[in-house]
Amino acid sequence: MTAALLAFAVVGATAPAVHADEPGTPASAEDTAQFTGIAKAYLQKRAEAVTARSAEIPPSAPEDVSPGLAEVLEADFAALAEQGRVLEGVNGGYSSAEVDLLVDQATVSGTTATVEVTEDTKLHYPDPQPGEPAYEEYSLPHTLTYTKAADGTWDLAGDLARVDWTGPAPTTQLTQPVDVPAPDSDAEGDKAATAQTVNDGLDMPTEDPDPTSGYNYGNMASYADRYWKRGNSDYRTYGNDCTNFISQAMRAGGWGTTSGSAMSRKDNSKWFYASFTWTTSYTWAGAENWYWFANKHSKRTRMLSNVWHMGKADVLQADWKRDGVIDHSMIVTTRTSNEVYLTYHTPSTHNKKLSTIVAQYPRAWWYAHRT
């Protein structure tokens, strides 16, 4: 898939947040209702900008936003609409968007309000067939800032979308991943060859799981389906949580932990989880370290030559900057005859098409693990 590549522009998805001089007080129910309505309309319009609808109705800034933010959003929406058109050519793109919103906290200080919300969005795929996911979904927290007009109404003035830039961002956000320092560990030498990304009509994998392995691949994928958004309270959450999430899924499918302690946590031949970060192995939550444990030391995975060879519960890792250090980990939750669907933390995303991710990040190096 080389004909269409996305050029994601870091245009500054929002205007700078306005900060109050004094701590705010809880917003009234009336104000909170207005904040919610404005935020819902804005985020719905933002999501729709990347769908086929934007080709019919040119996207424009929503009402009830400040002039400064309106200018930024005009540029954002135009870029999102263009990317939506590119994705439509790649894999059909998105037919519609559905946004739900949860207000976590709203405070007011004078004529400024700060509202913490969580956006849960579904980007629907056109004409899904039986067995195919109907949509890509993501969960994304925002800090919204509002200013009060002379007539007492509120305008949205800023949106700080709390995108974790270590993984593929929601399709409605204009960002690129950044390098993530790998946990400190001994050098392990050269990695396997990177996986190819051209889908040349490869058949759906027919290889059955090794019955002697004792692994349950359905449980791995089901775990990711269940905990992609909120996480499992039996485990702590890391700032960069992608590989912690993958390790949990592997464990749910039968991977056994090794022995280990605080003294051996940097050893890439160890893989274990304990009550504290300092008693948990680096391989548990570090993408680079997980690679070496999974493929070299434990041989629980083998490397695939093409990302399109992956099947359910296989793991895809990315080196965004091609510097030899793996930055991100994802798991396959669904595989059909012509598409692979990936799920991951950081940020929380469920059933995003592999073809979309490859188009978004054409320069990345990919490492595809058969689990």
CSV table of C-alpha atoms in Angstrom, one decimal:
chain,number,residue,atom,x,y,z
A,1,MET,CA,0.0,0.0,0.0
A,2,THR,CA,2.2,2.8,-1.3
A,3,ALA,CA,-0.2,4.8,-3.5
A,4,ALA,CA,-1.7,6.8,-0.7
A,5,LEU,CA,0.2,8.0,2.3
A,6,LEU,CA,-1.0,10.4,4.9
A,7,ALA,CA,1.0,13.5,5.7
A,8,PHE,CA,0.0,14.4,9.3
A,9,ALA,CA,0.6,18.0,10.0
A,10,VAL,CA,1.3,19.1,13.6
A,11,VAL,CA,-0.8,22.2,13.2
A,12,GLY,CA,-1.6,22.7,16.9
A,13,ALA,CA,-4.9,20.9,17.4
A,14,THR,CA,-6.2,23.7,19.7
A,15,ALA,CA,-5.6,27.2,20.9
A,16,PRO,CA,-3.6,27.6,24.0
A,17,ALA,CA,-5.6,27.1,27.2
A,18,VAL,CA,-6.6,30.1,29.2
A,19,HIS,CA,-5.5,29.8,32.8
A,20,ALA,CA,-7.3,31.4,35.7
A,21,ASP,CA,-5.4,33.4,38.3
A,22,GLU,CA,-7.2,31.8,41.2
A,23,PRO,CA,-8.4,28.3,41.9
A,24,GLY,CA,-11.9,27.8,40.5
A,25,THR,CA,-15.1,26.8,42.3
A,26,PRO,CA,-17.4,24.0,41.2
A,27,ALA,CA,-19.6,25.1,38.2
A,28,SER,CA,-23.3,25.4,38.6
A,29,ALA,CA,-25.6,22.7,37.1
A,30,GLU,CA,-26.7,25.3,34.5
A,31,ASP,CA,-23.2,26.3,33.5
A,32,THR,CA,-22.1,22.6,33.4
A,33,ALA,CA,-25.0,21.8,31.1
A,34,GLN,CA,-23.9,24.6,28.7
A,35,PHE,CA,-20.3,23.5,28.8
A,36,THR,CA,-21.4,19.9,28.0
A,37,GLY,CA,-23.5,21.0,25.1
A,38,ILE,CA,-20.8,23.1,23.5
A,39,ALA,CA,-18.1,20.4,24.0
A,40,LYS,CA,-20.4,17.7,22.5
A,41,ALA,CA,-21.1,19.8,19.5
A,42,TYR,CA,-17.5,20.7,19.0
A,43,LEU,CA,-16.1,17.1,19.4
A,44,GLN,CA,-18.9,15.7,17.2
A,45,LYS,CA,-18.0,18.1,14.4
A,46,ARG,CA,-14.3,17.4,14.8
A,47,ALA,CA,-15.0,13.6,14.5
A,48,GLU,CA,-17.2,14.2,11.5
A,49,ALA,CA,-14.5,16.1,9.7
A,50,VAL,CA,-12.6,12.9,9.0
A,51,THR,CA,-15.6,11.0,7.7
A,52,ALA,CA,-17.2,10.8,4.2
A,53,ARG,CA,-19.7,13.4,5.4
A,54,SER,CA,-17.0,16.1,5.2
A,55,ALA,CA,-16.8,15.6,1.4
A,56,GLU,CA,-20.5,16.6,1.2
A,57,ILE,CA,-20.5,19.3,3.8
A,58,PRO,CA,-17.3,21.4,4.0
A,59,PRO,CA,-16.2,21.4,7.6
A,60,SER,CA,-16.3,24.7,9.5
A,61,ALA,CA,-15.7,25.9,13.0
A,62,PRO,CA,-18.7,25.2,15.3
A,63,GLU,CA,-20.7,27.9,17.0
A,64,ASP,CA,-19.9,29.1,20.6
A,65,VAL,CA,-16.1,29.1,20.2
A,66,SER,CA,-13.8,32.1,20.5
A,67,PRO,CA,-12.5,33.8,17.4
A,68,GLY,CA,-9.0,32.6,18.1
A,69,LEU,CA,-10.0,29.0,18.4
A,70,ALA,CA,-12.3,29.2,15.4
A,71,GLU,CA,-9.3,30.1,13.2
A,72,VAL,CA,-7.3,27.1,14.5
A,73,LEU,CA,-10.3,24.8,14.1
A,74,GLU,CA,-10.8,25.9,10.5
A,75,ALA,CA,-7.3,24.7,9.7
A,76,ASP,CA,-7.7,21.5,11.8
A,77,PHE,CA,-10.9,20.5,10.1
A,78,ALA,CA,-9.6,21.1,6.6
A,79,ALA,CA,-6.6,18.9,7.4
A,80,LEU,CA,-8.8,16.2,8.9
A,81,ALA,CA,-11.1,16.3,5.9
A,82,GLU,CA,-8.2,15.8,3.5
A,83,GLN,CA,-6.9,12.9,5.6
A,84,GLY,CA,-10.4,11.4,5.5
A,85,ARG,CA,-10.4,11.5,1.8
A,86,VAL,CA,-7.0,9.8,1.6
A,87,LEU,CA,-8.2,7.1,3.9
A,88,GLU,CA,-11.3,6.6,1.8
A,89,GLY,CA,-9.0,5.7,-1.0
A,90,VAL,CA,-6.9,3.4,1.2
A,91,ASN,CA,-9.6,1.3,2.9
A,92,GLY,CA,-12.9,3.0,2.6
A,93,GLY,CA,-12.3,5.5,5.4
A,94,TYR,CA,-15.1,6.3,7.8
A,95,SER,CA,-18.8,6.7,7.1
A,96,SER,CA,-19.9,8.4,10.2
A,97,ALA,CA,-18.9,9.4,13.8
A,98,GLU,CA,-20.6,8.9,17.1
A,99,VAL,CA,-19.3,10.9,20.1
A,100,ASP,CA,-20.2,10.3,23.8
A,101,LEU,CA,-18.9,12.7,26.5
A,102,LEU,CA,-18.4,12.4,30.2
A,103,VAL,CA,-17.8,15.6,32.2
A,104,ASP,CA,-15.3,14.7,35.0
A,105,GLN,CA,-15.0,18.1,36.6
A,106,ALA,CA,-16.0,21.7,35.9
A,107,THR,CA,-14.7,24.8,37.7
A,108,VAL,CA,-15.3,28.5,37.3
A,109,SER,CA,-13.0,31.4,38.3
A,110,GLY,CA,-14.4,34.8,37.3
A,111,THR,CA,-15.0,34.8,33.6
A,112,THR,CA,-12.9,31.6,32.9
A,113,ALA,CA,-14.0,28.0,33.3
A,114,THR,CA,-11.9,24.8,33.1
A,115,VAL,CA,-13.7,21.6,32.3
A,116,GLU,CA,-12.2,18.1,32.3
A,117,VAL,CA,-14.0,15.7,30.0
A,118,THR,CA,-13.5,12.3,28.5
A,119,GLU,CA,-14.4,11.8,24.9
A,120,ASP,CA,-15.5,8.3,23.8
A,121,THR,CA,-15.8,8.2,20.0
A,122,LYS,CA,-16.7,5.6,17.4
A,123,LEU,CA,-15.6,6.1,13.8
A,124,HIS,CA,-17.9,3.8,11.8
A,125,TYR,CA,-16.6,1.8,8.9
A,126,PRO,CA,-18.6,1.7,5.7
A,127,ASP,CA,-20.5,-1.5,5.0
A,128,PRO,CA,-18.9,-3.8,7.6
A,129,GLN,CA,-19.4,-7.5,6.7
A,130,PRO,CA,-20.3,-10.3,9.2
A,131,GLY,CA,-17.3,-10.8,11.5
A,132,GLU,CA,-15.8,-7.4,10.8
A,133,PRO,CA,-15.7,-4.7,13.5
A,134,ALA,CA,-18.3,-2.0,12.8
A,135,TYR,CA,-16.1,0.8,14.0
A,136,GLU,CA,-12.8,2.0,15.3
A,137,GLU,CA,-13.2,3.5,18.8
A,138,TYR,CA,-11.0,5.5,21.2
A,139,SER,CA,-11.2,7.2,24.6
A,140,LEU,CA,-9.4,10.5,25.0
A,141,PRO,CA,-9.4,13.0,27.9
A,142,HIS,CA,-9.5,16.7,27.2
A,143,THR,CA,-9.0,19.9,29.3
A,144,LEU,CA,-11.4,22.5,27.8
A,145,THR,CA,-11.2,26.2,28.6
A,146,TYR,CA,-14.2,28.5,28.3
A,147,THR,CA,-14.5,32.3,28.5
A,148,LYS,CA,-17.6,34.2,29.5
A,149,ALA,CA,-19.1,36.7,27.1
A,150,ALA,CA,-20.6,40.0,28.1
A,151,ASP,CA,-24.1,38.6,27.7
A,152,GLY,CA,-23.4,35.8,30.2
A,153,THR,CA,-23.0,33.0,27.7
A,154,TRP,CA,-19.9,30.8,27.4
A,155,ASP,CA,-17.5,30.4,24.5
A,156,LEU,CA,-15.1,27.5,24.1
A,157,ALA,CA,-11.6,29.1,24.0
A,158,GLY,CA,-9.2,26.2,24.2
A,159,ASP,CA,-8.9,22.4,24.0
A,160,LEU,CA,-5.9,20.6,25.4
A,161,ALA,CA,-6.5,17.0,24.0
A,162,ARG,CA,-4.4,14.8,26.3
A,163,VAL,CA,-3.0,12.6,23.5
A,164,ASP,CA,-0.2,10.4,24.5
A,165,TRP,CA,2.2,10.8,21.6
A,166,THR,CA,4.0,7.5,22.1
A,167,GLY,CA,1.4,5.6,20.0
A,168,PRO,CA,-0.8,6.2,17.0
A,169,ALA,CA,-3.1,9.1,17.9
A,170,PRO,CA,-6.8,9.0,17.4
A,171,THR,CA,-7.6,9.7,13.8
A,172,THR,CA,-9.3,13.0,14.8
A,173,GLN,CA,-6.0,14.4,16.2
A,174,LEU,CA,-3.2,15.9,14.2
A,175,THR,CA,0.0,14.5,15.9
A,176,GLN,CA,3.0,12.3,15.3
A,177,PRO,CA,4.4,9.9,17.8
A,178,VAL,CA,7.6,10.9,19.6
A,179,ASP,CA,10.6,8.9,20.8
A,180,VAL,CA,10.2,7.1,24.1
A,181,PRO,CA,13.4,6.3,26.0
A,182,ALA,CA,13.7,2.6,26.5
A,183,PRO,CA,14.2,1.3,30.0
A,184,ASP,CA,17.9,0.9,30.8
A,185,SER,CA,19.2,-2.6,30.0
A,186,ASP,CA,22.1,-4.4,28.4
A,187,ALA,CA,22.6,-4.1,24.6
A,188,GLU,CA,21.1,-7.1,22.8
A,189,GLY,CA,22.6,-6.8,19.3
A,190,ASP,CA,20.8,-6.6,16.0
A,191,LYS,CA,17.1,-7.2,15.7
A,192,ALA,CA,15.4,-9.3,13.1
A,193,ALA,CA,14.6,-7.7,9.8
A,194,THR,CA,11.7,-5.3,9.8
A,195,ALA,CA,8.4,-6.5,8.5
A,196,GLN,CA,7.2,-5.5,5.0
A,197,THR,CA,4.0,-3.5,4.7
A,198,VAL,CA,2.8,-4.1,1.2
A,199,ASN,CA,-0.4,-6.1,1.1
A,200,ASP,CA,-0.2,-8.1,-2.1
A,201,GLY,CA,-3.3,-10.2,-1.6
A,202,LEU,CA,-1.8,-12.4,1.0
A,203,ASP,CA,-4.3,-15.0,2.2
A,204,MET,CA,-5.7,-15.0,5.8
A,205,PRO,CA,-3.3,-17.0,8.1
A,206,THR,CA,-4.4,-20.7,8.3
A,207,GLU,CA,-1.7,-21.8,10.7
A,208,ASP,CA,-3.3,-23.4,13.8
A,209,PRO,CA,-2.0,-22.5,17.3
A,210,ASP,CA,0.6,-24.9,18.5
A,211,PRO,CA,-1.4,-27.3,20.8
A,212,THR,CA,1.8,-28.0,22.8
A,213,SER,CA,2.3,-24.3,23.7
A,214,GLY,CA,-0.6,-24.2,26.2
A,215,TYR,CA,-1.5,-20.7,25.0
A,216,ASN,CA,-5.1,-19.5,24.4
A,217,TYR,CA,-5.0,-16.9,21.7
A,218,GLY,CA,-8.7,-16.2,22.0
A,219,ASN,CA,-8.2,-15.3,25.6
A,220,MET,CA,-5.4,-12.9,24.7
A,221,ALA,CA,-7.6,-11.0,22.1
A,222,SER,CA,-10.7,-11.1,24.4
A,223,TYR,CA,-8.6,-9.6,27.2
A,224,ALA,CA,-7.7,-6.7,24.9
A,225,ASP,CA,-11.3,-6.3,23.8
A,226,ARG,CA,-12.4,-6.1,27.4
A,227,TYR,CA,-9.7,-3.8,28.9
A,228,TRP,CA,-8.7,-1.5,26.0
A,229,LYS,CA,-10.5,1.5,27.5
A,230,ARG,CA,-10.4,1.5,31.2
A,231,GLY,CA,-7.8,-1.0,32.1
A,232,ASN,CA,-7.8,-3.8,34.6
A,233,SER,CA,-7.7,-2.7,38.2
A,234,ASP,CA,-5.6,-5.7,39.1
A,235,TYR,CA,-2.7,-4.0,37.4
A,236,ARG,CA,-1.2,-0.5,37.8
A,237,THR,CA,-1.2,1.8,34.8
A,238,TYR,CA,2.1,3.3,33.5
A,239,GLY,CA,2.5,6.7,31.8
A,240,ASN,CA,3.4,4.8,28.7
A,241,ASP,CA,1.1,1.8,29.1
A,242,CYS,CA,1.1,0.1,25.7
A,243,THR,CA,3.5,-2.8,26.6
A,244,ASN,CA,2.1,-3.2,30.1
A,245,PHE,CA,-1.3,-3.8,28.4
A,246,ILE,CA,0.3,-6.3,25.9
A,247,SER,CA,1.9,-8.2,28.8
A,248,GLN,CA,-1.4,-8.5,30.6
A,249,ALA,CA,-3.0,-9.9,27.5
A,250,MET,CA,-0.2,-12.5,27.0
A,251,ARG,CA,-0.5,-13.5,30.6
A,252,ALA,CA,-4.3,-13.9,30.2
A,253,GLY,CA,-3.6,-16.3,27.3
A,254,GLY,CA,-1.2,-18.5,29.2
A,255,TRP,CA,2.2,-16.9,29.2
A,256,GLY,CA,3.9,-17.8,32.5
A,257,THR,CA,6.0,-15.3,34.4
A,258,THR,CA,9.6,-16.1,35.2
A,259,SER,CA,11.3,-15.8,38.5
A,260,GLY,CA,12.8,-12.4,39.3
A,261,SER,CA,13.4,-9.7,41.8
A,262,ALA,CA,14.4,-6.0,42.1
A,263,MET,CA,18.0,-7.1,41.5
A,264,SER,CA,17.1,-8.8,38.1
A,265,ARG,CA,14.5,-6.5,36.8
A,266,LYS,CA,16.8,-5.1,34.1
A,267,ASP,CA,17.5,-8.6,32.8
A,268,ASN,CA,15.7,-9.0,29.4
A,269,SER,CA,15.6,-12.8,30.0
A,270,LYS,CA,13.2,-12.2,32.9
A,271,TRP,CA,9.5,-11.3,32.6
A,272,PHE,CA,7.5,-10.8,35.8
A,273,TYR,CA,5.0,-8.5,37.5
A,274,ALA,CA,4.9,-7.5,41.2
A,275,SER,CA,3.3,-5.0,43.5
A,276,PHE,CA,5.8,-2.2,42.8
A,277,THR,CA,7.5,-0.9,39.7
A,278,TRP,CA,10.9,-1.5,41.3
A,279,THR,CA,10.0,-5.2,41.7
A,280,THR,CA,8.6,-5.6,38.2
A,281,SER,CA,10.8,-6.5,35.2
A,282,TYR,CA,11.6,-3.9,32.5
A,283,THR,CA,10.4,-6.5,29.9
A,284,TRP,CA,6.8,-6.2,31.4
A,285,ALA,CA,6.2,-2.6,30.4
A,286,GLY,CA,9.1,-1.6,28.1
A,287,ALA,CA,8.5,-2.1,24.4
A,288,GLU,CA,12.2,-2.6,23.5
A,289,ASN,CA,12.7,-4.9,26.4
A,290,TRP,CA,9.6,-7.0,25.7
A,291,TYR,CA,10.9,-7.6,22.2
A,292,TRP,CA,14.1,-9.2,23.5
A,293,PHE,CA,12.3,-11.4,26.0
A,294,ALA,CA,9.5,-12.5,23.7
A,295,ASN,CA,11.7,-13.3,20.6
A,296,LYS,CA,15.2,-13.9,21.7
A,297,HIS,CA,15.2,-15.2,25.3
A,298,SER,CA,11.9,-17.0,25.7
A,299,LYS,CA,11.3,-17.7,22.0
A,300,ARG,CA,7.6,-17.4,22.7
A,301,THR,CA,7.2,-15.4,19.5
A,302,ARG,CA,8.7,-15.6,16.0
A,303,MET,CA,9.1,-12.8,13.7
A,304,LEU,CA,6.9,-12.4,10.6
A,305,SER,CA,8.3,-11.1,7.3
A,306,ASN,CA,5.1,-9.0,6.5
A,307,VAL,CA,2.7,-7.3,8.8
A,308,TRP,CA,-0.2,-8.7,6.7
A,309,HIS,CA,0.8,-12.2,7.9
A,310,MET,CA,-0.5,-11.4,11.4
A,311,GLY,CA,-3.4,-13.2,12.9
A,312,LYS,CA,-5.5,-12.8,16.1
A,313,ALA,CA,-3.4,-12.1,19.2
A,314,ASP,CA,-0.2,-11.5,17.3
A,315,VAL,CA,1.7,-8.4,18.4
A,316,LEU,CA,2.9,-5.5,16.2
A,317,GLN,CA,5.7,-3.2,17.5
A,318,ALA,CA,6.8,0.1,16.0
A,319,ASP,CA,10.0,2.0,15.8
A,320,TRP,CA,8.7,5.5,14.8
A,321,LYS,CA,12.0,7.2,14.2
A,322,ARG,CA,13.9,4.2,12.8
A,323,ASP,CA,16.6,4.6,15.4
A,324,GLY,CA,16.7,0.9,16.4
A,325,VAL,CA,14.7,1.4,19.6
A,326,ILE,CA,11.1,0.1,19.7
A,327,ASP,CA,8.6,2.7,20.9
A,328,HIS,CA,5.1,1.1,20.9
A,329,SER,CA,3.3,-2.3,21.1
A,330,MET,CA,-0.2,-3.3,19.8
A,331,ILE,CA,-2.2,-6.5,19.6
A,332,VAL,CA,-4.4,-7.9,16.8
A,333,THR,CA,-8.0,-8.3,18.1
A,334,THR,CA,-9.6,-9.2,14.8
A,335,ARG,CA,-8.3,-10.6,11.5
A,336,THR,CA,-10.4,-10.8,8.3
A,337,SER,CA,-9.5,-11.9,4.8
A,338,ASN,CA,-8.4,-8.4,3.8
A,339,GLU,CA,-7.8,-6.4,7.0
A,340,VAL,CA,-6.0,-6.6,10.4
A,341,TYR,CA,-7.5,-4.7,13.4
A,342,LEU,CA,-5.2,-3.5,16.2
A,343,THR,CA,-5.9,-2.6,19.8
A,344,TYR,CA,-3.6,-0.8,22.2
A,345,HIS,CA,-3.2,1.5,25.1
A,346,THR,CA,-1.5,4.9,25.0
A,347,PRO,CA,-3.8,6.2,23.7
A,348,SER,CA,-6.7,3.8,24.4
A,349,THR,CA,-7.8,2.6,21.0
A,350,HIS,CA,-9.8,-0.4,19.8
A,351,ASN,CA,-10.0,-2.1,16.4
A,352,LYS,CA,-8.1,0.4,14.3
A,353,LYS,CA,-7.3,-0.9,10.9
A,354,LEU,CA,-3.7,-1.8,10.1
A,355,SER,CA,-4.0,-0.2,6.7
A,356,THR,CA,-4.9,3.1,8.4
A,357,ILE,CA,-1.9,3.0,10.8
A,358,VAL,CA,0.5,2.1,8.0
A,359,ALA,CA,-0.8,4.9,5.9
A,360,GLN,CA,-0.5,7.3,8.8
A,361,TYR,CA,3.1,6.3,9.6
A,362,PRO,CA,4.8,5.2,6.4
A,363,ARG,CA,8.3,5.7,7.6
A,364,ALA,CA,8.1,3.6,10.7
A,365,TRP,CA,9.9,0.3,11.1
A,366,TRP,CA,7.6,-2.6,12.0
A,367,TYR,CA,8.2,-5.8,14.0
A,368,ALA,CA,5.5,-8.3,13.7
A,369,HIS,CA,5.4,-11.1,16.3
A,370,ARG,CA,3.6,-14.4,15.8
A,371,THR,CA,2.6,-15.2,19.4
